[in-house]
XYZ file of C-alpha atoms in Angstrom:
470
model
C 8.591 18.876 45.643
C 10.861 17.422 42.633
C 12.274 18.555 40.307
C 9.667 17.042 37.578
C 6.034 17.174 36.469
C 3.868 14.030 35.756
C 1.465 12.746 34.005
C -1.473 10.131 35.508
C 0.628 7.190 33.287
C 4.105 8.459 34.186
C 3.316 8.243 38.071
C 2.266 4.657 36.926
C 5.321 3.679 35.250
C 7.404 4.936 38.175
C 5.869 2.897 40.642
C 6.252 0.189 38.977
C 9.801 0.769 37.950
C 10.205 1.064 41.788
C 8.629 -2.312 42.669
C 11.208 -4.439 39.988
C 14.180 -2.540 41.646
C 12.900 -3.287 44.880
C 12.581 -6.330 43.827
C 15.777 -6.807 42.384
C 17.849 -5.553 45.006
C 16.171 -7.783 47.322
C 16.937 -10.916 44.898
C 20.413 -9.942 45.259
C 20.476 -9.199 49.114
C 18.683 -12.258 50.388
C 20.893 -14.047 53.039
C 19.121 -17.108 51.206
C 18.806 -16.593 47.725
C 22.300 -15.536 48.046
C 22.891 -19.060 49.638
C 20.726 -20.670 46.690
C 22.748 -18.933 43.938
C 26.479 -19.836 45.414
C 25.593 -23.877 45.977
C 23.393 -23.685 42.454
C 27.486 -22.381 41.008
C 29.046 -24.336 42.567
C 26.519 -27.604 41.934
C 26.946 -26.362 37.945
C 30.702 -25.857 38.471
C 31.159 -30.011 39.714
C 29.580 -31.309 37.404
C 31.188 -29.717 34.393
C 34.222 -31.062 35.924
C 32.502 -34.596 36.548
C 31.142 -34.615 32.686
C 34.679 -33.764 31.335
C 36.198 -36.442 33.221
C 34.031 -38.519 31.525
C 35.198 -36.966 28.258
C 32.016 -35.005 27.474
C 34.588 -31.780 27.246
C 32.932 -31.289 23.790
C 29.412 -31.273 25.146
C 29.748 -29.292 27.926
C 31.626 -26.548 25.658
C 28.674 -26.892 23.437
C 26.168 -26.559 25.787
C 27.854 -23.328 27.534
C 28.192 -21.594 23.828
C 24.505 -22.199 23.303
C 23.805 -20.485 27.041
C 26.000 -18.047 26.004
C 23.663 -17.249 22.605
C 20.552 -17.442 24.442
C 19.260 -18.920 21.637
C 17.563 -22.223 23.620
C 14.067 -21.667 24.484
C 12.504 -21.679 27.630
C 10.911 -25.043 28.586
C 8.850 -23.854 31.023
C 6.952 -20.066 30.326
C 6.358 -17.673 32.283
C 2.814 -16.313 33.804
C 2.504 -13.115 32.094
C 0.447 -10.302 33.997
C -1.275 -7.512 32.130
C 0.086 -4.083 32.457
C -2.831 -3.232 34.618
C -2.513 -6.102 37.138
C 1.440 -5.046 37.462
C 0.708 -1.529 37.854
C -2.030 -2.380 40.555
C 0.374 -4.022 42.250
C 2.509 -0.862 42.124
C 0.162 1.112 43.611
C -0.985 -0.985 46.691
C 2.644 -1.341 47.386
C 3.630 1.809 47.601
C 0.479 4.118 48.014
C 2.655 7.656 47.876
C 3.539 9.229 44.908
C 6.999 7.502 43.381
C 9.519 10.642 41.847
C 12.468 9.709 39.578
C 14.572 11.197 42.293
C 13.294 8.025 44.909
C 14.448 5.631 43.094
C 17.719 7.758 40.440
C 20.756 9.632 41.544
C 21.644 13.317 41.067
C 24.687 12.106 38.397
C 22.092 9.339 36.629
C 20.016 11.552 36.081
C 22.031 13.910 35.017
C 23.224 10.831 32.498
C 20.137 10.680 31.086
C 19.844 14.352 30.161
C 23.675 14.008 28.810
C 22.406 10.823 26.835
C 19.686 12.826 25.328
C 21.537 15.843 24.508
C 23.916 13.974 22.409
C 21.206 12.564 20.515
C 19.840 15.512 19.773
C 23.115 16.796 18.965
C 23.988 13.556 16.347
C 19.702 13.808 14.760
C 20.979 17.346 13.736
C 24.408 16.438 12.749
C 23.166 14.391 10.165
C 19.923 15.873 9.111
C 21.620 19.700 9.000
C 17.954 20.599 11.021
C 19.620 22.689 14.208
C 16.485 24.990 14.328
C 14.679 24.389 16.988
C 11.162 25.213 15.661
C 12.297 23.271 12.894
C 13.045 20.319 15.152
C 9.863 20.504 16.694
C 7.806 20.714 13.291
C 8.946 17.870 12.349
C 8.320 15.913 15.630
C 4.818 17.476 14.238
C 4.979 16.500 10.827
C 6.393 12.850 11.674
C 3.244 12.225 13.229
C 1.377 13.490 10.746
C 3.214 11.704 8.123
C 2.201 7.944 10.792
C -1.205 9.150 10.552
C -1.754 9.487 6.615
C -0.044 6.160 6.346
C -2.825 5.226 9.270
C -5.208 6.349 6.724
C -4.542 4.420 4.053
C -5.279 0.913 4.886
C -8.973 2.088 6.431
C -9.910 3.517 2.968
C -8.781 0.421 1.158
C -10.253 -1.737 3.096
C -13.567 0.041 3.506
C -13.993 0.159 -0.284
C -11.781 -3.175 -1.199
C -9.022 -2.106 -2.297
C -7.624 -4.914 -4.206
C -10.264 -7.206 -3.722
C -11.931 -9.481 -6.612
C -15.463 -9.619 -7.468
C -18.020 -12.512 -6.628
C -19.345 -13.648 -9.920
C -22.727 -14.413 -8.068
C -23.162 -10.645 -7.842
C -22.746 -9.822 -12.012
C -25.223 -10.904 -14.555
C -24.262 -13.559 -17.388
C -23.309 -12.342 -20.407
C -26.857 -13.181 -22.241
C -28.979 -11.881 -19.741
C -32.320 -10.515 -21.080
C -31.866 -7.458 -19.186
C -28.747 -6.503 -20.858
C -30.191 -7.238 -23.791
C -33.191 -5.243 -23.514
C -31.186 -2.215 -22.265
C -28.786 -2.657 -25.311
C -31.785 -2.826 -27.660
C -33.478 -0.221 -26.428
C -30.206 2.425 -26.734
C -29.667 1.089 -30.470
C -33.311 1.623 -31.286
C -32.734 5.430 -29.223
C -29.648 6.233 -30.893
C -30.734 5.168 -34.698
C -34.599 6.801 -34.625
C -32.664 10.128 -33.279
C -30.573 9.833 -36.509
C -33.137 9.360 -39.198
C -34.751 12.267 -38.082
C -32.100 14.276 -39.552
C -29.879 11.745 -42.132
C -30.996 9.153 -44.211
C -30.222 5.276 -43.645
C -27.172 4.158 -45.106
C -24.341 0.795 -43.664
C -24.315 2.793 -40.112
C -27.177 1.040 -39.350
C -26.185 -2.499 -40.081
C -22.731 -1.322 -37.770
C -25.568 0.007 -35.442
C -27.180 -3.740 -35.165
C -24.259 -6.359 -36.396
C -22.673 -8.693 -34.019
C -19.047 -6.564 -32.981
C -16.089 -9.276 -34.932
C -14.145 -9.209 -32.244
C -16.758 -11.170 -30.176
C -16.939 -13.961 -32.727
C -14.539 -17.305 -31.441
C -15.642 -19.101 -33.969
C -12.852 -20.422 -36.553
C -10.008 -19.149 -34.404
C -8.839 -23.086 -33.601
C -7.865 -23.494 -37.942
C -5.950 -20.419 -37.547
C -3.715 -21.658 -34.430
C -5.341 -19.346 -32.215
C -6.221 -19.883 -28.290
C -8.696 -17.405 -27.472
C -9.124 -20.112 -24.786
C -13.198 -19.857 -25.097
C -15.094 -17.929 -22.060
C -11.804 -15.928 -21.620
C -11.698 -14.899 -25.381
C -12.458 -11.042 -24.079
C -8.846 -11.452 -22.654
C -6.852 -12.003 -26.067
C -9.802 -9.944 -28.129
C -8.393 -5.720 -28.178
C -11.543 -4.730 -29.064
C -12.552 -5.694 -25.129
C -10.123 -3.810 -23.868
C -11.370 -0.871 -21.219
C -8.915 1.538 -23.284
C -7.450 -0.161 -26.238
C -10.904 -1.078 -27.638
C -11.900 2.688 -28.071
C -9.288 2.244 -31.205
C -9.121 -1.552 -32.139
C -12.168 -2.254 -31.405
C -14.157 0.458 -33.026
C -11.341 -0.336 -36.359
C -12.413 -4.136 -36.237
C -16.582 -2.729 -36.509
C -15.920 -0.996 -39.135
C -13.885 -3.408 -41.270
C -15.446 -7.004 -39.473
C -11.489 -7.616 -38.695
C -10.427 -9.144 -35.328
C -7.087 -7.895 -33.569
C -5.692 -10.156 -30.746
C -3.539 -9.125 -27.651
C -0.438 -9.734 -29.982
C -1.347 -7.211 -32.685
C -2.500 -9.529 -35.487
C -5.512 -8.986 -37.055
C -7.495 -11.569 -38.717
C -10.813 -10.996 -41.169
C -14.242 -12.290 -39.849
C -17.000 -13.421 -41.993
C -20.323 -13.189 -41.558
C -22.159 -15.565 -44.165
C -21.329 -18.808 -45.632
C -19.549 -18.078 -49.174
C -20.973 -20.806 -50.621
C -24.592 -21.050 -48.943
C -24.670 -17.690 -47.788
C -25.755 -18.946 -44.966
C -25.249 -16.799 -41.547
C -22.442 -18.118 -39.916
C -19.840 -15.856 -38.563
C -15.987 -16.906 -38.220
C -12.598 -16.259 -38.640
C -10.736 -16.705 -41.575
C -6.955 -16.811 -42.126
C -6.859 -13.828 -44.022
C -3.885 -11.591 -41.956
C -5.030 -8.105 -42.190
C -1.827 -5.411 -41.593
C -2.921 -3.143 -38.527
C -1.745 -0.066 -42.072
C -4.228 -1.911 -44.143
C -6.872 -1.744 -41.200
C -7.072 1.550 -40.316
C -6.681 3.023 -44.020
C -10.654 0.776 -44.202
C -11.391 2.702 -41.206
C -10.972 5.991 -43.196
C -12.041 4.661 -46.421
C -15.361 3.252 -44.559
C -15.319 6.887 -42.246
C -14.977 8.993 -45.593
C -18.330 7.237 -47.255
C -20.805 8.688 -44.445
C -19.813 10.531 -41.939
C -22.053 8.486 -39.510
C -19.928 5.384 -39.750
C -17.583 5.909 -37.639
C -20.138 7.435 -35.293
C -22.034 4.520 -35.383
C -19.501 1.959 -34.553
C -18.015 4.127 -31.381
C -21.463 4.008 -30.460
C -21.466 0.405 -30.932
C -18.259 -0.245 -29.276
C -19.055 1.753 -25.958
C -22.483 -0.436 -25.814
C -21.010 -3.218 -26.175
C -18.476 -2.525 -23.701
C -20.862 -0.993 -21.210
C -22.481 -4.360 -22.027
C -20.041 -6.799 -21.005
C -18.430 -4.992 -17.829
C -21.500 -6.022 -15.256
C -20.683 -9.389 -16.366
C -20.148 -12.581 -14.429
C -16.392 -12.383 -16.591
C -16.584 -8.460 -16.871
C -13.549 -6.518 -18.840
C -9.678 -7.320 -18.036
C -7.758 -5.054 -16.943
C -6.958 -2.571 -19.310
C -4.055 -3.052 -21.673
C -1.866 -5.541 -19.418
C -3.142 -8.678 -22.047
C -0.313 -6.453 -24.461
C 2.611 -6.174 -22.148
C 2.179 -8.926 -19.233
C -0.049 -11.686 -20.447
C 0.565 -14.623 -17.829
C -0.586 -11.565 -15.138
C -3.361 -10.626 -16.890
C -4.784 -14.090 -17.435
C -3.987 -14.771 -13.772
C -5.516 -11.632 -12.038
C -8.360 -11.951 -14.810
C -9.567 -15.852 -13.889
C -9.248 -15.042 -10.217
C -12.108 -12.350 -10.924
C -10.016 -9.455 -10.887
C -11.334 -7.269 -13.575
C -11.890 -3.623 -15.244
C -14.266 -2.975 -12.990
C -11.932 -3.613 -9.778
C -9.220 -1.761 -11.654
C -10.676 1.289 -11.412
C -12.224 1.495 -7.800
C -8.256 0.676 -6.711
C -7.002 3.603 -9.427
C -9.961 6.013 -7.325
C -8.414 4.562 -4.427
C -4.516 4.995 -5.055
C -5.541 8.764 -6.199
C -7.346 9.911 -3.672
C -4.909 8.692 -0.973
C -2.258 10.584 -3.556
C -4.869 13.613 -3.030
C -4.790 13.140 0.904
C -0.935 12.631 0.579
C -0.507 16.121 -0.853
C -3.619 17.609 1.568
C -1.248 16.060 4.520
C 2.441 17.950 3.506
C -0.251 21.005 2.507
C -0.841 20.737 6.398
C 3.187 20.042 7.469
C 3.955 23.294 5.367
C 1.151 25.116 6.502
C 2.533 24.359 10.734
C 5.867 25.241 9.545
C 5.043 28.997 7.945
C 3.710 29.502 11.019
C 7.080 29.922 12.803
C 8.395 32.259 9.857
C 9.525 35.070 10.895
C 8.945 38.525 9.545
C 12.721 39.189 8.575
C 13.341 35.461 7.603
C 14.098 35.117 3.654
C 10.771 33.089 1.899
C 12.995 31.277 -0.267
C 15.688 29.708 2.333
C 12.323 28.748 4.221
C 10.738 26.721 1.623
C 13.431 24.731 1.209
C 13.629 24.201 5.259
C 9.657 23.242 4.504
C 10.950 20.797 2.065
C 13.423 18.947 4.173
C 11.076 18.419 6.816
C 9.071 16.882 4.572
C 11.204 14.774 3.051
C 13.040 13.416 6.464
C 9.816 13.182 7.874
C 7.904 10.773 5.301
C 11.192 9.025 5.903
C 11.159 8.263 9.095
C 7.455 7.578 9.156
C 7.753 4.737 5.796
C 10.980 2.966 7.631
C 11.136 3.365 11.242
C 11.059 -0.066 13.255
C 10.286 1.303 16.225
C 7.217 3.579 14.851
C 6.273 -0.189 12.920
C 6.377 -2.077 16.070
C 4.096 0.307 18.223
C 1.655 1.309 16.068
C 1.952 0.367 12.131
C 2.461 -3.517 13.066
C -1.039 -4.528 13.226
C -3.795 -1.209 12.235
C -6.570 -3.568 12.092
C -6.233 -4.563 15.834
C -7.877 -1.297 16.961
C -9.799 0.857 15.072
C -9.003 3.620 13.119
C -10.008 6.109 16.696
C -8.055 4.582 18.529
C -4.872 4.500 16.809
C -4.782 7.471 15.994
C -5.253 8.038 19.657
C -2.037 6.285 20.104
C 0.058 8.434 17.543
C -1.374 11.822 19.757
C -0.101 10.054 22.638
C 3.380 8.626 21.516
C 4.257 11.505 19.996
C 3.775 14.135 22.997
C 6.714 11.012 24.830
C 10.388 12.439 24.649
C 11.077 9.290 24.740
C 9.483 7.740 22.184
C 10.410 10.540 19.936
C 14.362 10.395 21.248
C 13.691 6.660 20.734
C 13.136 6.875 16.914
C 16.580 9.953 16.812
C 18.311 7.362 17.597
C 17.460 4.811 15.637
C 17.306 7.532 12.359
C 21.206 7.921 13.827
C 22.666 4.573 14.193
C 20.705 3.689 10.888
C 22.392 4.322 7.074
C 20.499 6.884 4.896
C 19.268 5.379 1.449
C 21.280 6.450 -0.494
C 18.380 8.333 -2.296
C 17.305 10.138 0.617
C 20.459 11.008 1.314
C 21.149 12.629 -2.159
C 17.804 14.578 -2.302
C 19.298 15.559 1.365
C 22.350 16.806 -0.750
C 20.400 18.777 -3.017
C 18.330 20.417 -0.499
C 21.367 21.603 0.926
C 22.946 22.657 -2.396
C 20.415 24.549 -3.178
C 20.217 25.824 0.589
C 23.728 27.275 0.294
C 22.980 28.963 -3.215
C 20.758 31.243 -1.860
């Protein structure tokens, strides 16, 4: 009976290690192989001497340097066996159980434990976490933080996070079903209000074409509205700003552009009085537009209500069309990005979907933090100060999140290509890895050897100061 207990996977590893050690020993001690190596070394030495005598010393030195730097690629790649094939070879060679003691001396085993103790001591010193319970909870916390990070790509992929829409799945802007729904909504609103109110300008506001949908006349005013992409350049079409500017535009027959310039529009030709909507050269200051909006509202309370309803119906009818509505507010601050996204069919609906996904992710993140805090709280002793214990919990959350998000070892082992496994397989991998003391030790060693970011160090210092002040 050995001094250690092994899992099935560890017993497989022991046999593979012993097989490799025995194979290496055979290569070193086999007389024939030794003679071949010696002869090869002599051939290399004599060849170098010959090349140097032929004034090729520089080439020899350069080649030697490349070999030492290990920058040369193998011309013949060796065949790589699968882990299962290697394990099968080891089992066929060793039928009995192989223990660490079978190929490591007591001094070598003790040296490993000494190295482990040294890494744990350095890790505790760097994190200021010396409590064994806290260190154990920290390991669980890192595993949970990694799990949290793994969930987002699957949630995001399921709900198509960051993806543009396919115009083929949308309706034309003048689709009859949209026009019918719009007309019926207006009729219903009008009939409901007429039961208790008189007819007036508000009905005209309800049914007239919204002024910010007009592009005619823009070229003469030196305004580039990009034709079919005019929604991007008119604030009335903005899903957020439109409730302010679009409503004011409807009340005052104005159009406000993404540079906040506002122009008056006319609906009839001033000479013939024929219907001819277009943008005029008259620039209306924003203050004047909002003052006019206020005055029209004061004339009849239904004017503002009708304008808001008209605004809501117009946004509703546009949002599911082939061009959709632009990402809110972005056109005011970053026209190039807003234009790029809009032209790539990433619109307000896509943005709204992604905001919900991010919000869900934040909620899930908070939930995981609560789980970690709950697990740590289970180990609190009755005589321990509650506030001090919360400070320790905060440090565990901070460090676990930092390690989970920055560790290259974790990234290589788990998150480098998460799409190659299903979520069940990934979570199973996480649980196995974080029960492996070797993996945990590697993570600790990486943390010890790497520089802590300035931001993280500042937060750790603040926590330590808080702890000392209590």
